[in-house]
């Protein structure tokens, strides 16, 4: 792994950590994204990331559980490999929509519990309810528009500096 790759992998790990996920899970995903091969074994991941096999095993299980990577086997090879799951980003966004629904329902329930009482927290619950209702309505439509746009455009190779 060169310095630029190492930096990317570490930035990815830190971004995961900000999302309250393990930094090592982000590092695994970051490496899978830029690796020259589409799949990696636990040993390859451990070597590239200078991590223990146990840590890599735990993190790959987590990434499988949240739907980002998948385990694959290759004919004639006795160990498994891991690769980024097709549609992983869309899957994650759909999971976020479900989480938005959970919080909208909680806000709604909190408002029901309070009834018509004018409490100091009512405004906060109303704001929470309003924003999660908005997101619950708009996020699926936004994701659908993105999928249509992505399906209609021909994929072009990304040139350095062409995306922000």
mmCIF file of C-alpha atoms in Angstrom:
data_model
loop_
_atom_site.group_PDB
_atom_site.id
_atom_site.type_symbol
_atom_site.label_atom_id
_atom_site.label_comp_id
_atom_site.label_asym_id
_atom_site.label_seq_id
_atom_site.Cartn_x
_atom_site.Cartn_y
_atom_site.Cartn_z
ATOM 1 C CA UNK A 1 0.000 0.000 0.000
ATOM 2 C CA UNK A 2 1.505 3.335 -0.987
ATOM 3 C CA UNK A 3 1.234 6.570 1.025
ATOM 4 C CA UNK A 4 -1.726 7.917 -0.959
ATOM 5 C CA UNK A 5 -3.644 4.660 -0.502
ATOM 6 C CA UNK A 6 -2.745 4.516 3.197
ATOM 7 C CA UNK A 7 -4.001 8.073 3.653
ATOM 8 C CA UNK A 8 -7.300 7.257 1.907
ATOM 9 C CA UNK A 9 -7.796 4.124 4.009
ATOM 10 C CA UNK A 10 -7.139 6.062 7.223
ATOM 11 C CA UNK A 11 -9.509 8.880 6.197
ATOM 12 C CA UNK A 12 -12.173 6.282 5.476
ATOM 13 C CA UNK A 13 -11.600 4.739 8.896
ATOM 14 C CA UNK A 14 -11.939 8.116 10.593
ATOM 15 C CA UNK A 15 -15.136 8.854 8.650
ATOM 16 C CA UNK A 16 -16.601 5.549 9.876
ATOM 17 C CA UNK A 17 -15.586 6.418 13.406
ATOM 18 C CA UNK A 18 -17.483 9.728 13.146
ATOM 19 C CA UNK A 19 -20.545 7.632 12.250
ATOM 20 C CA UNK A 20 -19.989 5.680 15.504
ATOM 21 C CA UNK A 21 -18.746 2.615 13.622
ATOM 22 C CA UNK A 22 -15.370 0.978 14.257
ATOM 23 C CA UNK A 23 -12.463 2.685 12.560
ATOM 24 C CA UNK A 24 -11.113 -0.697 11.419
ATOM 25 C CA UNK A 25 -14.393 -1.451 9.609
ATOM 26 C CA UNK A 26 -13.924 1.782 7.675
ATOM 27 C CA UNK A 27 -10.334 0.881 6.923
ATOM 28 C CA UNK A 28 -11.412 -2.526 5.567
ATOM 29 C CA UNK A 29 -14.042 -0.912 3.355
ATOM 30 C CA UNK A 30 -11.677 1.838 2.256
ATOM 31 C CA UNK A 31 -9.069 -0.734 1.189
ATOM 32 C CA UNK A 32 -11.647 -2.841 -0.661
ATOM 33 C CA UNK A 33 -12.671 0.292 -2.560
ATOM 34 C CA UNK A 34 -9.211 1.075 -3.865
ATOM 35 C CA UNK A 35 -7.599 -2.353 -4.013
ATOM 36 C CA UNK A 36 -6.404 -3.489 -7.424
ATOM 37 C CA UNK A 37 -8.384 -6.719 -7.030
ATOM 38 C CA UNK A 38 -12.169 -6.825 -6.583
ATOM 39 C CA UNK A 39 -11.947 -9.218 -3.629
ATOM 40 C CA UNK A 40 -9.565 -9.850 -0.748
ATOM 41 C CA UNK A 41 -9.039 -12.729 1.687
ATOM 42 C CA UNK A 42 -8.758 -12.198 5.430
ATOM 43 C CA UNK A 43 -5.008 -12.744 5.163
ATOM 44 C CA UNK A 44 -4.692 -10.175 2.365
ATOM 45 C CA UNK A 45 -6.750 -7.641 4.310
ATOM 46 C CA UNK A 46 -4.736 -8.264 7.489
ATOM 47 C CA UNK A 47 -1.456 -7.810 5.639
ATOM 48 C CA UNK A 48 -2.535 -4.675 3.780
ATOM 49 C CA UNK A 49 -4.030 -3.046 6.878
ATOM 50 C CA UNK A 50 -1.369 -4.287 9.311
ATOM 51 C CA UNK A 51 -4.058 -5.765 11.528
ATOM 52 C CA UNK A 52 -4.760 -9.075 13.181
ATOM 53 C CA UNK A 53 -6.794 -11.755 11.426
ATOM 54 C CA UNK A 54 -9.205 -11.677 14.393
ATOM 55 C CA UNK A 55 -9.824 -7.964 13.974
ATOM 56 C CA UNK A 56 -10.356 -8.345 10.236
ATOM 57 C CA UNK A 57 -12.701 -11.275 10.814
ATOM 58 C CA UNK A 58 -14.778 -9.266 13.277
ATOM 59 C CA UNK A 59 -14.937 -6.245 10.989
ATOM 60 C CA UNK A 60 -15.858 -8.252 7.888
ATOM 61 C CA UNK A 61 -18.700 -9.873 9.851
ATOM 62 C CA UNK A 62 -19.930 -6.411 10.845
ATOM 63 C CA UNK A 63 -19.720 -5.104 7.267
ATOM 64 C CA UNK A 64 -21.629 -8.170 6.041
ATOM 65 C CA UNK A 65 -24.314 -7.630 8.700
ATOM 66 C CA UNK A 66 -24.881 -4.026 7.672
ATOM 67 C CA UNK A 67 -24.983 -5.004 4.007
ATOM 68 C CA UNK A 68 -21.857 -3.318 2.654
ATOM 69 C CA UNK A 69 -19.701 -6.305 1.754
ATOM 70 C CA UNK A 70 -20.294 -9.942 0.959
ATOM 71 C CA UNK A 71 -18.360 -13.166 1.416
ATOM 72 C CA UNK A 72 -17.595 -15.104 -1.763
ATOM 73 C CA UNK A 73 -15.820 -18.331 -2.577
ATOM 74 C CA UNK A 74 -13.840 -19.079 -5.688
ATOM 75 C CA UNK A 75 -13.692 -22.490 -7.360
ATOM 76 C CA UNK A 76 -10.695 -24.495 -6.203
ATOM 77 C CA UNK A 77 -9.784 -22.093 -3.389
ATOM 78 C CA UNK A 78 -10.260 -23.269 0.191
ATOM 79 C CA UNK A 79 -10.708 -19.874 1.860
ATOM 80 C CA UNK A 80 -13.275 -17.135 1.438
ATOM 81 C CA UNK A 81 -12.895 -13.671 -0.004
ATOM 82 C CA UNK A 82 -14.683 -10.415 0.672
ATOM 83 C CA UNK A 83 -15.852 -7.796 -1.778
ATOM 84 C CA UNK A 84 -18.087 -4.769 -1.788
ATOM 85 C CA UNK A 85 -21.679 -5.812 -2.315
ATOM 86 C CA UNK A 86 -23.354 -4.643 -5.522
ATOM 87 C CA UNK A 87 -25.753 -1.824 -4.605
ATOM 88 C CA UNK A 88 -24.144 -1.297 -1.193
ATOM 89 C CA UNK A 89 -24.614 2.482 -1.205
ATOM 90 C CA UNK A 90 -28.285 2.244 -2.135
ATOM 91 C CA UNK A 91 -28.760 -0.415 0.550
ATOM 92 C CA UNK A 92 -27.232 1.853 3.187
ATOM 93 C CA UNK A 93 -29.432 4.754 2.156
ATOM 94 C CA UNK A 94 -32.534 2.575 2.315
ATOM 95 C CA UNK A 95 -31.489 1.544 5.833
ATOM 96 C CA UNK A 96 -31.218 5.227 6.769
ATOM 97 C CA UNK A 97 -34.766 5.795 5.510
ATOM 98 C CA UNK A 98 -35.944 3.039 7.871
ATOM 99 C CA UNK A 99 -34.097 4.725 10.737
ATOM 100 C CA UNK A 100 -35.776 8.026 9.879
ATOM 101 C CA UNK A 101 -39.157 6.279 10.170
ATOM 102 C CA UNK A 102 -38.219 4.928 13.608
ATOM 103 C CA UNK A 103 -37.375 8.413 14.876
ATOM 104 C CA UNK A 104 -40.471 9.971 13.321
ATOM 105 C CA UNK A 105 -42.608 7.393 15.126
ATOM 106 C CA UNK A 106 -40.810 8.038 18.399
ATOM 107 C CA UNK A 107 -41.399 11.772 18.084
ATOM 108 C CA UNK A 108 -45.046 11.120 17.263
ATOM 109 C CA UNK A 109 -45.382 8.872 20.311
ATOM 110 C CA UNK A 110 -43.711 11.485 22.518
ATOM 111 C CA UNK A 111 -46.211 14.083 21.322
ATOM 112 C CA UNK A 112 -49.086 11.691 22.018
ATOM 113 C CA UNK A 113 -47.787 11.084 25.538
ATOM 114 C CA UNK A 114 -47.625 14.810 26.194
ATOM 115 C CA UNK A 115 -51.108 15.378 24.829
ATOM 116 C CA UNK A 116 -52.072 19.046 24.779
ATOM 117 C CA UNK A 117 -49.710 20.005 27.585
ATOM 118 C CA UNK A 118 -47.440 22.937 26.867
ATOM 119 C CA UNK A 119 -44.151 21.501 28.107
ATOM 120 C CA UNK A 120 -40.654 22.870 27.548
ATOM 121 C CA UNK A 121 -39.810 19.791 25.430
ATOM 122 C CA UNK A 122 -42.902 19.908 23.214
ATOM 123 C CA UNK A 123 -41.300 22.312 20.726
ATOM 124 C CA UNK A 124 -38.291 20.011 20.417
ATOM 125 C CA UNK A 125 -40.548 16.980 19.806
ATOM 126 C CA UNK A 126 -42.594 18.923 17.231
ATOM 127 C CA UNK A 127 -39.436 19.956 15.400
ATOM 128 C CA UNK A 128 -38.145 16.373 15.513
ATOM 129 C CA UNK A 129 -41.459 15.081 14.198
ATOM 130 C CA UNK A 130 -41.580 17.668 11.399
ATOM 131 C CA UNK A 131 -38.056 17.076 10.136
ATOM 132 C CA UNK A 132 -38.302 13.286 10.256
ATOM 133 C CA UNK A 133 -41.690 13.406 8.510
ATOM 134 C CA UNK A 134 -40.101 15.551 5.794
ATOM 135 C CA UNK A 135 -37.083 13.230 5.452
ATOM 136 C CA UNK A 136 -39.276 10.123 5.446
ATOM 137 C CA UNK A 137 -41.203 11.572 2.518
ATOM 138 C CA UNK A 138 -38.306 13.085 0.559
ATOM 139 C CA UNK A 139 -35.429 10.597 0.943
ATOM 140 C CA UNK A 140 -37.105 7.724 -0.968
ATOM 141 C CA UNK A 141 -38.041 10.113 -3.796
ATOM 142 C CA UNK A 142 -34.497 11.477 -3.889
ATOM 143 C CA UNK A 143 -33.027 7.975 -3.971
ATOM 144 C CA UNK A 144 -35.396 6.994 -6.771
ATOM 145 C CA UNK A 145 -34.409 10.072 -8.796
ATOM 146 C CA UNK A 146 -30.742 9.230 -8.296
ATOM 147 C CA UNK A 147 -31.284 5.628 -9.426
ATOM 148 C CA UNK A 148 -33.095 6.853 -12.560
ATOM 149 C CA UNK A 149 -30.325 9.340 -13.325
ATOM 150 C CA UNK A 150 -27.650 6.724 -12.749
ATOM 151 C CA UNK A 151 -29.479 4.220 -14.954
ATOM 152 C CA UNK A 152 -29.850 6.739 -17.770
ATOM 153 C CA UNK A 153 -26.233 7.846 -17.934
ATOM 154 C CA UNK A 154 -23.373 5.901 -19.366
ATOM 155 C CA UNK A 155 -20.621 5.367 -16.837
ATOM 156 C CA UNK A 156 -17.498 7.248 -17.771
ATOM 157 C CA UNK A 157 -14.121 6.657 -16.143
ATOM 158 C CA UNK A 158 -13.568 9.111 -13.326
ATOM 159 C CA UNK A 159 -10.612 11.362 -14.026
ATOM 160 C CA UNK A 160 -8.602 12.729 -11.151
ATOM 161 C CA UNK A 161 -10.108 16.032 -10.046
ATOM 162 C CA UNK A 162 -13.375 15.515 -11.949
ATOM 163 C CA UNK A 163 -15.446 14.906 -8.787
ATOM 164 C CA UNK A 164 -15.596 16.936 -5.655
#
